[in-house]
Coordinates of C-alpha atoms in Angstrom, one line a residue:
Chain A
M1292 CA 8.3 1.9 -18.8
T1293 CA 4.8 1.5 -17.6
G1294 CA 3.6 2.4 -14.1
T1295 CA 2.0 -0.2 -11.8
V1296 CA 1.5 -0.9 -8.1
V1297 CA 0.4 -4.5 -8.4
P1298 CA 3.2 -6.7 -7.0
K1299 CA 4.4 -9.4 -9.5
N1300 CA 5.5 -11.5 -6.5
P1301 CA 2.7 -12.3 -4.0
D1302 CA 5.4 -13.1 -1.4
F1303 CA 6.9 -9.6 -1.7
E1304 CA 6.6 -8.8 2.0
A1305 CA 8.3 -12.0 3.2
R1306 CA 11.0 -11.6 0.6
T1307 CA 11.6 -8.0 1.5
R1308 CA 11.8 -8.7 5.2
E1309 CA 14.2 -11.6 4.7
S1310 CA 16.5 -9.4 2.5
F1311 CA 16.4 -6.6 5.0
A1312 CA 17.4 -9.0 7.7
R1313 CA 20.6 -9.8 5.7
Q1314 CA 21.7 -6.2 5.4
G1315 CA 24.4 -6.2 8.1
V1316 CA 24.4 -2.4 8.3
M1317 CA 20.8 -2.2 9.3
G1318 CA 21.6 -4.2 12.4
L1319 CA 24.7 -2.1 13.1
L1320 CA 22.7 1.1 12.9
G1321 CA 19.7 -0.3 14.8
A1322 CA 17.2 0.3 11.9
V1323 CA 13.7 -1.2 12.1
L1324 CA 11.6 -2.2 9.0
E1325 CA 8.2 -0.7 9.9
R1326 CA 6.1 -0.9 6.8
V1327 CA 6.2 -3.1 3.7
E1328 CA 3.5 -2.4 1.1
P1329 CA 3.3 -2.6 -2.6
G1330 CA 5.5 0.2 -3.8
L1331 CA 6.1 1.7 -0.3
V1332 CA 8.6 0.8 2.5
Q1333 CA 9.2 2.6 5.8
I1334 CA 12.3 2.3 8.0
A1335 CA 12.8 3.9 11.4
L1336 CA 16.0 4.6 13.4
P1337 CA 16.3 5.7 17.0
F1338 CA 19.1 8.1 17.8
R1339 CA 22.3 7.2 19.7
Q1340 CA 25.6 8.9 19.9
E1341 CA 27.3 6.5 17.5
L1342 CA 25.1 7.7 14.7
S1343 CA 26.1 11.4 15.0
Q1344 CA 28.0 13.9 13.0
Q1345 CA 30.2 16.5 14.8
H1346 CA 27.3 18.6 16.1
G1347 CA 25.4 15.7 17.7
F1348 CA 22.7 15.4 15.0
F1349 CA 22.2 12.2 12.9
H1350 CA 25.0 12.0 10.4
A1351 CA 23.7 12.7 6.8
G1352 CA 25.2 9.4 5.7
V1353 CA 23.3 7.5 8.3
L1354 CA 20.1 9.2 7.2
A1355 CA 20.9 8.5 3.6
T1356 CA 21.6 4.8 4.4
I1357 CA 18.1 4.2 5.7
A1358 CA 16.6 6.4 2.9
D1359 CA 18.4 4.4 0.3
S1360 CA 17.2 1.1 1.8
A1361 CA 13.6 2.4 2.0
A1362 CA 13.6 3.4 -1.7
G1363 CA 15.4 0.2 -2.8
Y1364 CA 13.0 -2.0 -0.9
A1365 CA 10.0 0.0 -2.2
A1366 CA 11.2 -0.8 -5.7
F1367 CA 11.8 -4.4 -4.7
T1368 CA 8.2 -5.0 -3.6
L1369 CA 7.2 -4.6 -7.2
F1370 CA 9.9 -6.9 -8.7
P1371 CA 9.3 -10.4 -10.0
A1372 CA 10.4 -13.2 -7.6
D1373 CA 13.7 -13.9 -9.5
A1374 CA 15.0 -10.3 -9.7
A1375 CA 17.5 -8.6 -7.4
V1376 CA 17.7 -4.9 -6.8
L1377 CA 20.7 -2.6 -6.9
T1378 CA 20.8 1.2 -6.5
I1379 CA 22.1 3.0 -9.6
E1380 CA 22.2 6.5 -8.2
Y1381 CA 20.3 8.8 -5.8
K1382 CA 20.2 12.5 -4.9
I1383 CA 19.4 13.8 -1.5
N1384 CA 18.6 17.3 -0.2
L1385 CA 19.1 17.8 3.6
M1386 CA 16.6 20.5 4.3
A1387 CA 16.9 20.7 8.0
A1388 CA 19.3 19.4 10.7
A1389 CA 18.4 15.8 11.6
D1390 CA 18.3 16.8 15.3
G1391 CA 16.1 14.5 17.3
E1392 CA 15.4 11.1 18.9
R1393 CA 14.2 9.2 15.9
L1394 CA 14.3 9.2 12.1
T1395 CA 11.7 7.8 9.8
A1396 CA 12.4 7.2 6.1
V1397 CA 9.7 6.4 3.6
G1398 CA 10.5 5.2 0.1
R1399 CA 7.8 5.3 -2.6
V1400 CA 7.8 4.1 -6.2
L1401 CA 7.1 6.8 -8.7
R1402 CA 7.5 4.7 -11.9
T1403 CA 8.5 1.1 -12.5
G1404 CA 9.6 -0.6 -15.7
R1405 CA 11.1 -3.9 -16.7
T1406 CA 14.7 -2.7 -16.0
L1407 CA 14.5 0.6 -14.1
T1408 CA 12.5 1.9 -11.2
V1409 CA 12.4 5.5 -9.9
C1410 CA 11.6 6.1 -6.3
Q1411 CA 11.2 9.2 -4.1
F1412 CA 12.2 9.1 -0.4
D1413 CA 11.4 11.4 2.4
V1414 CA 12.9 11.5 5.9
H1415 CA 11.4 13.0 9.0
V1416 CA 13.0 13.6 12.4
E1417 CA 11.1 13.6 15.6
K1418 CA 12.2 15.7 18.6
Q1419 CA 10.0 15.9 21.7
G1420 CA 6.9 15.3 19.7
R1421 CA 7.7 17.8 16.9
V1422 CA 8.2 16.2 13.5
T1423 CA 10.4 17.9 10.8
H1424 CA 10.7 17.0 7.2
C1425 CA 14.5 16.9 7.1
A1426 CA 15.4 15.3 3.8
T1427 CA 14.0 14.3 0.4
G1428 CA 15.5 12.6 -2.6
I1429 CA 15.1 10.7 -5.8
E1430 CA 16.6 7.3 -6.5
T1431 CA 17.0 5.1 -9.5
L1432 CA 17.1 1.3 -9.1
I1433 CA 17.8 -1.5 -11.5
A1434 CA 16.2 -5.0 -11.5
L1435 CA 18.8 -7.7 -12.1
V1436 CA 17.9 -11.2 -13.1
G1437 CA 20.2 -14.2 -13.2
R1438 CA 23.3 -12.6 -11.7
A1439 CA 25.2 -15.2 -9.6
G1440 CA 25.7 -13.9 -6.0
V1441 CA 23.1 -11.2 -6.4
R1442 CA 20.0 -12.8 -5.1
D1443 CA 17.8 -9.9 -4.0
Chain B
M868 CA 31.9 32.8 -6.0
T869 CA 35.6 32.8 -6.6
G870 CA 37.8 29.7 -6.6
T871 CA 40.7 29.3 -4.3
V872 CA 42.8 26.6 -2.7
V873 CA 44.6 28.8 -0.1
P874 CA 43.2 27.8 3.4
K875 CA 41.9 30.8 5.3
N876 CA 42.7 29.0 8.6
P877 CA 46.3 27.9 9.0
D878 CA 45.2 25.4 11.6
F879 CA 42.8 23.7 9.1
E880 CA 44.3 20.2 9.5
A881 CA 44.1 20.1 13.3
R882 CA 40.6 21.6 13.2
T883 CA 39.5 19.0 10.6
R884 CA 41.0 16.1 12.5
E885 CA 39.4 17.2 15.8
S886 CA 35.9 17.6 14.1
F887 CA 36.3 14.1 12.4
A888 CA 37.0 12.6 15.8
R889 CA 33.7 13.9 17.1
Q890 CA 31.7 12.2 14.3
G891 CA 30.4 9.3 16.3
V892 CA 29.4 7.4 13.1
M893 CA 33.0 7.4 11.8
G894 CA 34.0 5.4 14.9
L895 CA 31.0 3.1 14.6
L896 CA 31.9 2.3 11.0
G897 CA 35.7 2.1 11.6
A898 CA 36.6 4.9 9.1
V899 CA 40.1 6.3 9.1
L900 CA 41.0 9.9 8.1
E901 CA 44.0 9.4 5.8
R902 CA 44.7 12.7 4.1
V903 CA 43.8 16.3 5.0
E904 CA 45.1 18.9 2.5
P905 CA 43.8 22.2 1.4
G906 CA 40.7 21.4 -0.6
L907 CA 41.2 17.6 -0.4
V908 CA 40.3 14.9 2.2
Q909 CA 40.6 11.1 2.0
I910 CA 38.8 8.6 4.2
A911 CA 39.4 4.9 4.2
L912 CA 37.1 2.1 5.5
P913 CA 38.0 -1.6 5.9
F914 CA 35.2 -4.1 5.2
R915 CA 33.4 -6.1 7.8
Q916 CA 30.1 -7.9 7.7
E917 CA 28.3 -5.2 9.7
L918 CA 28.8 -2.8 6.8
S919 CA 27.1 -5.0 4.2
Q920 CA 24.0 -4.8 2.1
Q921 CA 22.1 -8.1 1.4
H922 CA 24.7 -9.4 -1.2
G923 CA 27.7 -9.0 1.1
F924 CA 29.1 -5.9 -0.6
F925 CA 29.5 -2.6 1.2
H926 CA 26.1 -1.0 1.6
A927 CA 25.6 2.1 -0.6
G928 CA 24.7 4.2 2.4
V929 CA 28.0 3.3 4.2
L930 CA 29.9 4.2 1.1
A931 CA 27.9 7.5 0.8
T932 CA 28.6 8.2 4.5
I933 CA 32.3 8.3 4.1
A934 CA 32.0 10.1 0.7
D935 CA 29.9 12.8 2.3
S936 CA 32.3 13.3 5.1
A937 CA 35.3 13.4 2.7
A938 CA 33.6 16.1 0.6
G939 CA 32.4 18.0 3.6
Y940 CA 35.8 18.1 5.2
A941 CA 37.4 19.0 1.9
A942 CA 35.2 22.1 1.9
F943 CA 35.9 22.6 5.6
T944 CA 39.7 22.8 5.1
L945 CA 39.1 26.1 3.1
F946 CA 36.7 27.7 5.6
P947 CA 37.6 30.5 8.0
A948 CA 38.2 29.5 11.6
D949 CA 34.8 30.5 12.8
A950 CA 32.7 28.7 10.2
A951 CA 30.9 25.4 10.5
V952 CA 30.1 23.1 7.6
L953 CA 26.8 21.5 6.7
T954 CA 25.9 19.4 3.7
I955 CA 23.0 20.9 1.7
E956 CA 22.7 18.1 -0.9
Y957 CA 24.6 15.5 -2.8
K958 CA 24.2 13.2 -5.7
I959 CA 25.9 9.8 -6.0
N960 CA 26.2 7.3 -8.8
L961 CA 27.1 3.8 -7.9
M962 CA 29.0 2.6 -10.9
A963 CA 30.1 -0.8 -9.8
A964 CA 29.4 -3.1 -6.8
A965 CA 31.4 -2.1 -3.8
D966 CA 32.7 -5.6 -3.5
G967 CA 36.1 -5.7 -1.7
E968 CA 38.1 -5.4 1.4
R969 CA 38.6 -1.7 1.6
L970 CA 36.9 1.5 0.4
T971 CA 38.7 4.8 -0.2
A972 CA 36.7 8.1 -0.6
V973 CA 38.4 11.2 -1.8
G974 CA 36.6 14.6 -1.6
R975 CA 37.9 17.5 -3.7
V976 CA 36.7 21.2 -3.8
L977 CA 35.6 22.3 -7.3
R978 CA 34.6 25.8 -6.3
T979 CA 34.4 27.7 -3.0
G980 CA 32.6 30.9 -2.2
R981 CA 31.7 32.9 0.9
T982 CA 28.5 30.9 1.5
L983 CA 28.5 27.8 -0.8
T984 CA 31.2 25.2 -1.8
V985 CA 30.9 22.6 -4.4
C986 CA 32.9 19.3 -4.1
Q987 CA 33.3 16.2 -6.1
F988 CA 33.9 12.8 -4.4
D989 CA 35.1 9.6 -5.8
V990 CA 35.1 6.2 -4.1
H991 CA 37.3 3.2 -5.0
V992 CA 37.1 -0.3 -3.7
E993 CA 40.1 -2.6 -3.5
K994 CA 39.7 -6.4 -3.9
Q995 CA 42.8 -8.6 -3.8
G996 CA 44.9 -5.8 -5.2
R997 CA 42.5 -4.7 -7.9
V998 CA 41.1 -1.2 -7.6
T999 CA 37.7 -0.3 -9.0
H1000 CA 36.2 3.2 -9.3
C1001 CA 32.8 2.3 -7.8
A1002 CA 31.1 5.6 -7.1
T1003 CA 31.3 9.3 -8.0
G1004 CA 29.2 12.3 -6.9
I1005 CA 28.8 16.0 -6.5
E1006 CA 28.0 17.7 -3.2
T1007 CA 27.0 21.2 -2.1
L1008 CA 28.1 22.5 1.3
I1009 CA 27.3 25.6 3.2
A1010 CA 29.5 27.6 5.6
L1011 CA 27.7 28.6 8.7
V1012 CA 29.0 31.4 11.0
G1013 CA 27.6 32.2 14.4
R1014 CA 25.1 29.4 14.9
A1015 CA 24.9 28.2 18.5
G1016 CA 25.6 24.5 18.8
V1017 CA 27.0 24.2 15.3
R1018 CA 30.7 24.7 15.8
D1019 CA 32.4 23.0 12.9
Chain C
M167 CA 29.8 -3.1 -15.9
T168 CA 33.2 -2.9 -17.3
G169 CA 35.0 0.3 -18.4
T170 CA 36.3 0.7 -22.0
V171 CA 37.1 3.5 -24.4
V172 CA 37.3 1.3 -27.6
P173 CA 34.3 2.2 -29.7
K174 CA 32.2 -0.9 -30.8
N175 CA 31.1 0.9 -33.9
P176 CA 33.9 2.1 -36.2
D177 CA 31.5 4.6 -37.7
F178 CA 30.8 6.2 -34.4
E179 CA 31.7 9.7 -35.5
A180 CA 29.5 9.8 -38.6
R181 CA 26.6 8.3 -36.7
T182 CA 27.0 10.8 -33.9
R183 CA 27.1 13.8 -36.2
E184 CA 24.1 12.5 -38.1
S185 CA 22.1 12.1 -34.9
F186 CA 23.1 15.6 -33.7
A187 CA 21.9 17.1 -36.9
R188 CA 18.5 15.6 -36.3
Q189 CA 18.1 17.3 -32.8
G190 CA 15.9 20.2 -33.8
V191 CA 16.7 22.0 -30.6
M192 CA 20.4 22.2 -31.4
G193 CA 19.6 24.2 -34.5
L194 CA 17.1 26.4 -32.6
L195 CA 19.8 27.3 -30.0
G196 CA 22.6 27.6 -32.5
A197 CA 24.8 24.8 -30.9
V198 CA 27.8 23.5 -32.8
L199 CA 29.3 20.0 -32.5
E200 CA 33.0 20.6 -32.1
R201 CA 34.6 17.3 -31.0
V202 CA 33.5 13.7 -31.4
E203 CA 36.0 11.2 -29.9
P204 CA 35.6 7.8 -28.3
G205 CA 34.0 8.6 -25.0
L206 CA 34.2 12.4 -25.4
V207 CA 32.0 15.0 -27.1
Q208 CA 32.2 18.8 -27.0
I209 CA 29.4 21.2 -28.0
A210 CA 29.8 25.0 -28.2
L211 CA 27.1 27.7 -28.1
P212 CA 27.5 31.4 -28.8
F213 CA 25.4 33.8 -26.8
R214 CA 22.4 35.7 -28.0
Q215 CA 19.6 37.5 -26.2
E216 CA 17.1 34.7 -27.0
L217 CA 19.2 32.3 -24.8
S218 CA 19.1 34.4 -21.6
Q219 CA 17.5 34.2 -18.2
Q220 CA 16.2 37.4 -16.6
H221 CA 19.7 38.8 -15.7
G222 CA 21.0 38.5 -19.3
F223 CA 23.2 35.4 -18.6
F224 CA 22.7 32.1 -20.4
H225 CA 19.6 30.4 -19.0
A226 CA 20.6 27.4 -16.8
G227 CA 18.3 25.3 -19.0
V228 CA 20.0 26.2 -22.2
L229 CA 23.3 25.4 -20.6
A230 CA 21.9 22.1 -19.4
T231 CA 20.6 21.3 -22.8
I232 CA 24.0 21.3 -24.4
A233 CA 25.5 19.6 -21.4
D234 CA 23.0 16.8 -21.6
S235 CA 23.6 16.4 -25.4
A236 CA 27.4 16.4 -24.8
A237 CA 27.1 13.7 -22.2
G238 CA 24.6 11.7 -24.2
Y239 CA 26.7 11.7 -27.4
A240 CA 29.8 10.9 -25.4
A241 CA 28.0 7.7 -24.3
F242 CA 26.7 7.1 -27.8
T243 CA 30.2 7.0 -29.3
L244 CA 30.8 3.8 -27.4
F245 CA 27.5 2.1 -28.2
P246 CA 27.1 -0.7 -30.8
A247 CA 25.7 0.3 -34.2
D248 CA 22.2 -0.8 -33.4
A249 CA 21.8 0.9 -30.0
A250 CA 19.9 4.2 -29.3
V251 CA 20.7 6.4 -26.4
L252 CA 18.3 7.9 -23.9
T253 CA 19.0 10.1 -20.8
I254 CA 17.8 8.5 -17.6
E255 CA 18.7 11.3 -15.2
Y256 CA 21.3 13.9 -14.6
K257 CA 22.4 16.3 -11.9
I258 CA 23.9 19.7 -12.5
N259 CA 25.6 22.2 -10.2
L260 CA 25.7 25.8 -11.5
M261 CA 28.9 27.1 -9.9
A262 CA 29.1 30.5 -11.4
A263 CA 26.8 32.8 -13.5
A264 CA 27.0 31.8 -17.2
D265 CA 27.8 35.3 -18.1
G266 CA 29.7 35.6 -21.4
E267 CA 29.8 35.3 -25.1
R268 CA 30.2 31.6 -25.5
L269 CA 29.5 28.3 -23.7
T270 CA 31.5 25.1 -24.2
A271 CA 30.2 21.8 -22.8
V272 CA 32.3 18.7 -22.7
G273 CA 30.8 15.2 -21.9
R274 CA 33.1 12.4 -20.8
V275 CA 32.3 8.7 -20.2
L276 CA 33.2 7.6 -16.7
R277 CA 32.0 4.0 -16.9
T278 CA 30.1 2.2 -19.6
G279 CA 28.3 -1.2 -19.4
R280 CA 25.9 -3.2 -21.6
T281 CA 22.9 -1.3 -20.4
L282 CA 24.0 1.8 -18.5
T283 CA 26.6 4.4 -19.0
V284 CA 27.7 7.1 -16.6
C285 CA 29.1 10.4 -17.9
Q286 CA 30.5 13.6 -16.4
F287 CA 29.9 16.9 -18.0
D288 CA 31.6 20.3 -17.5
V289 CA 30.6 23.6 -18.9
H290 CA 32.8 26.7 -19.3
V291 CA 31.8 30.2 -20.2
E292 CA 34.2 32.6 -22.0
K293 CA 33.9 36.4 -21.5
Q294 CA 36.5 38.7 -23.1
G295 CA 39.1 35.9 -23.1
R296 CA 38.5 34.8 -19.5
V297 CA 37.2 31.3 -19.1
T298 CA 35.1 30.3 -16.0
H299 CA 34.1 26.7 -15.1
C300 CA 30.4 27.5 -14.6
A301 CA 28.7 24.1 -14.3
T302 CA 29.4 20.4 -13.7
G303 CA 27.2 17.4 -13.5
I304 CA 26.8 13.6 -13.7
E305 CA 24.4 11.9 -16.1
T306 CA 23.2 8.3 -16.5
L307 CA 22.3 7.0 -20.0
I308 CA 20.7 3.8 -21.2
A309 CA 21.4 1.9 -24.4
L310 CA 18.3 0.8 -26.1
V311 CA 18.3 -1.9 -28.8
G312 CA 15.3 -2.8 -31.0
R313 CA 12.9 -0.1 -30.0
A314 CA 10.8 1.0 -32.9
G315 CA 11.0 4.7 -33.5
V316 CA 14.1 5.1 -31.3
R317 CA 16.9 4.8 -33.7
D318 CA 19.9 6.6 -32.1
Chain D
M1215 CA 15.4 27.1 7.8
T1216 CA 11.8 27.4 8.5
G1217 CA 9.0 26.4 6.2
T1218 CA 6.3 28.9 5.1
V1219 CA 3.9 29.5 2.3
V1220 CA 3.1 33.1 3.2
P1221 CA 4.6 35.4 0.5
K1222 CA 6.8 38.2 2.0
N1223 CA 6.1 40.3 -1.1
P1224 CA 2.4 41.0 -1.7
D1225 CA 3.3 41.9 -5.3
F1226 CA 4.8 38.5 -5.9
E1227 CA 2.7 37.6 -8.9
A1228 CA 3.4 40.8 -10.9
R1229 CA 7.1 40.6 -10.0
T1230 CA 7.2 36.9 -11.1
R1231 CA 5.4 37.6 -14.4
E1232 CA 7.6 40.6 -15.1
S1233 CA 10.8 38.5 -14.5
F1234 CA 9.5 35.6 -16.7
A1235 CA 8.8 38.1 -19.5
R1236 CA 12.5 39.0 -19.4
Q1237 CA 13.7 35.4 -19.8
G1238 CA 14.6 35.5 -23.5
V1239 CA 14.7 31.7 -23.7
M1240 CA 11.0 31.4 -22.7
G1241 CA 10.1 33.4 -25.7
L1242 CA 12.4 31.4 -27.9
L1243 CA 10.9 28.1 -26.8
G1244 CA 7.3 29.4 -26.8
A1245 CA 6.7 28.7 -23.1
V1246 CA 3.6 30.1 -21.3
L1247 CA 3.4 31.1 -17.6
E1248 CA 0.1 29.5 -16.6
R1249 CA 0.0 29.6 -12.8
V1250 CA 1.7 31.9 -10.2
E1251 CA 0.7 31.1 -6.6
P1252 CA 2.5 31.4 -3.3
G1253 CA 5.1 28.6 -3.6
L1254 CA 3.8 27.2 -6.9
V1255 CA 4.4 28.0 -10.5
Q1256 CA 3.2 26.2 -13.6
I1257 CA 4.7 26.6 -17.1
A1258 CA 3.4 25.0 -20.3
L1259 CA 5.1 24.4 -23.7
P1260 CA 3.5 23.3 -26.9
F1261 CA 5.5 21.0 -29.1
R1262 CA 7.2 21.9 -32.4
Q1263 CA 9.9 20.3 -34.3
E1264 CA 12.5 22.9 -33.2
L1265 CA 12.2 21.5 -29.6
S1266 CA 13.0 17.9 -30.5
Q1267 CA 15.8 15.5 -29.8
Q1268 CA 16.8 13.0 -32.5
H1269 CA 13.7 10.8 -32.1
G1270 CA 11.2 13.6 -32.4
F1271 CA 10.3 13.8 -28.7
F1272 CA 10.8 17.0 -26.6
H1273 CA 14.5 17.3 -25.9
A1274 CA 15.4 16.6 -22.3
G1275 CA 17.1 19.9 -22.1
V1276 CA 14.0 21.8 -23.2
L1277 CA 11.9 20.0 -20.7
A1278 CA 14.5 20.8 -18.0
T1279 CA 14.6 24.4 -19.0
I1280 CA 10.9 24.9 -18.2
A1281 CA 11.1 22.7 -15.1
D1282 CA 14.0 24.8 -13.8
S1283 CA 12.1 28.0 -14.4
A1284 CA 9.0 26.6 -12.8
A1285 CA 11.0 25.7 -9.7
G1286 CA 12.9 28.9 -9.6
Y1287 CA 9.8 31.1 -9.9
A1288 CA 8.0 28.9 -7.2
A1289 CA 10.9 29.9 -4.9
F1290 CA 10.8 33.5 -6.1
T1291 CA 7.1 33.9 -5.1
L1292 CA 8.1 33.6 -1.4
F1293 CA 11.2 35.9 -1.6
P1294 CA 11.2 39.4 -0.2
A1295 CA 10.9 42.2 -2.7
D1296 CA 14.6 43.0 -2.9
A1297 CA 15.9 39.4 -3.4
A1298 CA 16.9 37.8 -6.7
V1299 CA 16.8 34.1 -7.4
L1300 CA 19.5 31.9 -8.8
T1301 CA 19.5 28.1 -9.3
I1302 CA 22.3 26.4 -7.4
E1303 CA 21.7 22.9 -8.7
Y1304 CA 19.0 20.5 -9.7
K1305 CA 18.6 16.8 -10.4
I1306 CA 16.1 15.5 -12.9
N1307 CA 14.9 12.0 -13.7
L1308 CA 13.4 11.4 -17.1
M1309 CA 10.9 8.7 -16.4
A1310 CA 9.2 8.4 -19.8
A1311 CA 9.8 9.7 -23.3
A1312 CA 8.5 13.3 -23.6
D1313 CA 6.4 12.2 -26.6
G1314 CA 3.4 14.5 -27.1
E1315 CA 1.9 17.8 -28.1
R1316 CA 2.3 19.7 -24.9
L1317 CA 4.5 19.8 -21.7
T1318 CA 3.4 21.1 -18.4
A1319 CA 6.0 21.8 -15.6
V1320 CA 4.9 22.5 -12.0
G1321 CA 7.4 23.7 -9.4
R1322 CA 6.6 23.5 -5.7
V1323 CA 8.5 24.8 -2.7
L1324 CA 9.3 22.1 -0.2
R1325 CA 11.2 24.2 2.2
T1326 CA 12.3 27.8 2.2
G1327 CA 14.8 29.6 4.4
R1328 CA 16.5 33.0 4.5
T1329 CA 19.2 31.9 2.1
L1330 CA 18.2 28.6 0.5
T1331 CA 15.0 27.2 -0.9
V1332 CA 14.3 23.6 -2.0
C1333 CA 11.8 22.9 -4.7
Q1334 CA 10.3 19.8 -6.3
F1335 CA 9.3 19.9 -10.0
D1336 CA 7.2 17.5 -12.0
V1337 CA 6.6 17.5 -15.7
H1338 CA 3.7 15.9 -17.6
V1339 CA 3.4 15.3 -21.3
E1340 CA 0.0 15.2 -23.0
K1341 CA -0.5 13.1 -26.2
Q1342 CA -4.0 12.8 -27.7
G1343 CA -5.6 13.4 -24.3
R1344 CA -3.4 10.9 -22.4
V1345 CA -1.2 12.5 -19.7
T1346 CA 2.1 10.9 -18.7
H1347 CA 4.3 11.9 -15.7
C1348 CA 7.5 12.1 -17.7
A1349 CA 10.0 13.8 -15.4
T1350 CA 10.6 14.7 -11.7
G1351 CA 13.3 16.5 -9.9
I1352 CA 14.6 18.5 -6.9
E1353 CA 16.2 21.9 -7.2
T1354 CA 18.0 24.2 -4.8
L1355 CA 17.7 27.9 -5.2
I1356 CA 19.5 30.8 -3.5
A1357 CA 18.1 34.2 -2.6
L1358 CA 20.5 37.0 -3.4
V1359 CA 20.2 40.5 -2.0
G1360 CA 22.1 43.5 -3.1
R1361 CA 24.0 42.1 -6.1
A1362 CA 24.4 44.6 -8.8
G1363 CA 23.0 43.4 -12.1
V1364 CA 21.0 40.6 -10.5
R1365 CA 17.6 42.0 -9.9
D1366 CA 15.2 39.2 -9.7

């Protein structure tokens, strides 16, 4: 593997935004794609009761859903135009309760190769102007080329 | 830490079902609590377009959401009546595309102690009668006693 | 990915034992290759002071070293004869102190595909006849073909 | 949990160095404790054949052993004087072959609380003056107080 932050596809941003728009679950949650840069993607999510766990905080799974998408699309920005992205695995540490009005997940590419890409993600929660680093994780993605039905 | 599968709270099932019912996100997704046994919880989720990633499969985050709840409630079934459960961290491997009509997540306690519990979860997807083991993971939970606003 | 436990290489056992013998660190630790079966490898390690952490138990890293090799070689038993194995990532939970005279690590293939293989590993420690399940984890391996200097 | 980088124990450095010296495995490997700062520890390890996997690189387990100790002692620097440290779990991604003459592992505290601490670790390998970021991971530690036989 060799590291790089030069996108192989000059249309990476349009392609990322178009793929994000097809993720049904992002619409269901109300997630917003805020930043799309080479090797970096940021997704935000305002709180509502339907996103909660039993104590009224954001459910860890909801938080992980936007973190996974942020990491996956961060990898995707560096892929060639004919490659799709799939998550192989990730690990997440929930360091503080996700108690607040708004989550922000940032995914960053740590290392990208022909087949595999490793990303880090960090999630912050905002409550009445105070920002807390509530989760961090590492995710491995695979670039798939030429798989029918798996476009991007 | 010492292993055990004898629930400390005889009302563990009612308490688990009541807590599950308060998780707003389970209602949003359409998840169903199918089994609540000492040290084991199973949650099912039928597919619909709103739960998809960009290829039309279940989004990994949706899958992880029910896996996390299955593991968390499996731990919870063995907690004393005054302890709440929070996820510290988990790791998930997505071994096959979650392509199908229905997901089933089973969480099982591997080891439980006074403070920490370790669970394994496994997720299967069903497509036209064929069942595929599509994800597995390990999760660490903490038992919290006497925290205001964190009941269960 | 498709699951299988039929080894592609009939000489998998000899090839695995020969590769293990070349792992300098296994000799340094004193690890013994006990079982080599299709999709399953077991490694044992007797205690000595040089393997300890500060409390006199097996160091977590030592434990992880044999667990990683057990998982890696479990994957390797199912690889074609021209493929090398490399660990991409793993996650380990240390569920009990590794306090005892002997560790046993078993790696098992959960799912194997052309490029990636997912394994589970479990480590038990034996102390005066009592066996404790002290660690569990999940590991992702990659099969490499045609890389100079990376034979197996 | 609340984040902090002020050590509760003014003698944190002496206590960390003394505990490191008792880890038998650090001597066996030949690891050197290079930096001990509040919330940060660095450990270095020169290559020799006994530390290798089958291709002649550093074995992943050896790399993980010093990474685990770096993260554990980073947490330990912030603990009160009567608390011992144990690793609960960690996850490591091996991003490039650990091919070189020397490894350096740095552990950093991301968040520390009364019971749990989360650290990140990063490992670099140096080969003929070229430095490669070959591994990264996240680790969870627990502070133990008043356990007989578990001093630090």
